[in-house]
CSV table of C-alpha atoms and ligand atoms in Angstrom, one decimal:
chain,number,residue,atom,x,y,z
C,1,UNK,CA,108.1,180.0,196.0
C,2,UNK,CA,107.0,176.7,197.3
C,3,UNK,CA,106.6,174.9,200.5
C,4,UNK,CA,109.4,172.2,200.3
C,5,UNK,CA,110.7,171.2,203.8
C,6,UNK,CA,114.4,171.9,203.7
C,7,UNK,CA,116.9,169.0,203.1
C,8,UNK,CA,118.3,167.8,205.4
C,9,UNK,CA,120.8,165.9,203.8
C,10,UNK,CA,124.0,166.3,202.7
C,11,UNK,CA,126.2,164.4,200.5
C,12,UNK,CA,128.9,167.2,199.3
C,13,UNK,CA,131.9,165.4,201.3
C,14,UNK,CA,131.3,162.5,199.0
C,15,UNK,CA,130.2,164.7,196.4
C,16,UNK,CA,134.1,166.6,197.0
C,17,UNK,CA,135.8,163.3,196.1
C,18,UNK,CA,134.7,163.0,192.5
C,19,UNK,CA,136.7,164.5,190.1
C,20,UNK,CA,135.0,166.6,186.7
C,21,UNK,CA,135.4,167.0,183.4
C,22,UNK,CA,132.5,170.1,182.6
C,23,UNK,CA,132.3,170.7,178.8
C,24,UNK,CA,132.0,174.2,179.0
C,25,UNK,CA,131.4,173.8,174.8
C,26,UNK,CA,128.6,171.5,175.5
C,27,UNK,CA,125.5,171.1,178.5
C,28,UNK,CA,124.6,167.9,178.0
C,29,UNK,CA,121.7,168.3,180.2
C,30,UNK,CA,119.2,171.2,179.7
C,31,UNK,CA,116.0,172.9,181.0
C,32,UNK,CA,113.2,174.2,180.0
C,33,UNK,CA,113.5,178.7,179.5
C,34,UNK,CA,111.3,179.2,182.1
C,35,UNK,CA,110.4,175.6,183.5
C,36,UNK,CA,107.0,175.2,185.7
C,37,UNK,CA,107.3,175.6,189.0
C,38,UNK,CA,105.7,172.6,189.9
C,39,UNK,CA,108.0,170.5,188.2
C,40,UNK,CA,111.0,172.0,189.1
C,41,UNK,CA,110.4,171.2,192.4
C,42,UNK,CA,111.0,167.8,191.8
C,43,UNK,CA,114.0,167.8,190.5
C,44,UNK,CA,115.0,169.8,193.3
C,45,UNK,CA,114.0,166.4,195.8
C,46,UNK,CA,115.3,164.4,193.1
C,47,UNK,CA,118.6,164.9,191.7
C,48,UNK,CA,121.3,163.0,194.3
C,49,UNK,CA,123.7,165.9,193.5
C,50,UNK,CA,122.4,168.8,194.2
C,51,UNK,CA,121.8,170.7,191.2
C,52,UNK,CA,118.2,171.8,190.7
C,53,UNK,CA,118.3,174.8,193.5
C,54,UNK,CA,115.0,176.8,194.3
C,55,UNK,CA,116.1,179.2,196.5
C,56,UNK,CA,114.3,181.9,199.5
C,57,UNK,CA,113.2,183.9,197.0
C,58,UNK,CA,112.0,181.5,194.3
C,59,UNK,CA,115.0,182.2,191.5
C,60,UNK,CA,115.1,178.4,190.5
C,61,UNK,CA,119.0,177.6,189.4
C,62,UNK,CA,120.6,174.0,187.5
C,63,UNK,CA,123.9,174.2,186.9
C,64,UNK,CA,125.4,170.6,185.1
C,65,UNK,CA,128.6,170.8,185.8
C,66,UNK,CA,128.6,168.4,188.3
C,67,UNK,CA,126.2,165.9,187.2
C,68,UNK,CA,126.7,162.4,188.1
C,69,UNK,CA,124.4,161.1,184.5
C,70,UNK,CA,122.0,159.2,186.9
C,71,UNK,CA,119.6,159.9,184.6
C,72,UNK,CA,117.1,160.4,187.2
C,73,UNK,CA,115.5,164.1,185.7
C,74,UNK,CA,115.3,162.4,182.9
C,75,UNK,CA,112.9,159.9,184.2
C,76,UNK,CA,111.2,162.4,186.1
C,77,UNK,CA,111.5,166.0,183.1
C,78,UNK,CA,112.6,164.6,180.3
C,79,UNK,CA,109.9,165.3,177.3
C,80,UNK,CA,108.9,167.9,179.8
C,81,UNK,CA,110.9,170.6,181.7
C,82,UNK,CA,114.4,168.6,180.8
C,83,UNK,CA,114.7,169.8,177.1
C,84,UNK,CA,117.8,167.5,176.9
C,85,UNK,CA,118.7,164.8,177.9
C,86,UNK,CA,122.5,163.2,176.9
C,87,UNK,CA,125.7,161.9,178.1
C,88,UNK,CA,128.8,163.7,178.4
C,89,UNK,CA,131.2,163.4,175.4
C,90,UNK,CA,133.8,161.6,175.0
C,91,UNK,CA,136.0,162.3,178.4
C,92,UNK,CA,133.6,164.6,179.9
C,93,UNK,CA,131.6,164.0,182.5
C,94,UNK,CA,132.3,163.0,186.5
C,95,UNK,CA,134.6,160.0,187.4
C,96,UNK,CA,133.7,158.3,190.2
C,97,UNK,CA,136.4,158.8,193.4
C,98,UNK,CA,134.0,157.0,195.6
C,99,UNK,CA,132.2,154.3,195.8
L,1,SF4,S1,121.3,162.9,186.1
L,1,SF4,FE1,121.5,162.6,187.6
L,1,SF4,S2,123.3,164.1,188.9
L,1,SF4,FE2,122.4,164.7,186.4
L,1,SF4,S3,121.0,166.5,186.5
L,1,SF4,FE3,120.1,165.1,186.3
L,1,SF4,S4,119.0,164.1,188.0
L,1,SF4,FE4,121.2,165.5,189.1
């Protein structure tokens, strides 16, 4: 577990307006098998889609399905615990519906 304060911003309403074509056959973002907790905590904080999750029991999960392709996790942890970061394949990924 870490001592992260709860995230108080909720953008789910806006994210829910987007459309996603999830490429089930190819993850365009992947993580190390057992990511360093401190590095993972950074990603919990910076991912605008909230895809890096830390449970109350310390379980760490990540799902690329709602990725906004912003590249923030690549900047923060590319070459570290983010082992793959690619653009989604053609016709896959996010389609913005708001902004
Ligand atoms: S590219 Fe952006 S939205 Fe996608 S997982 Fe990384 S930080 Fe989250």
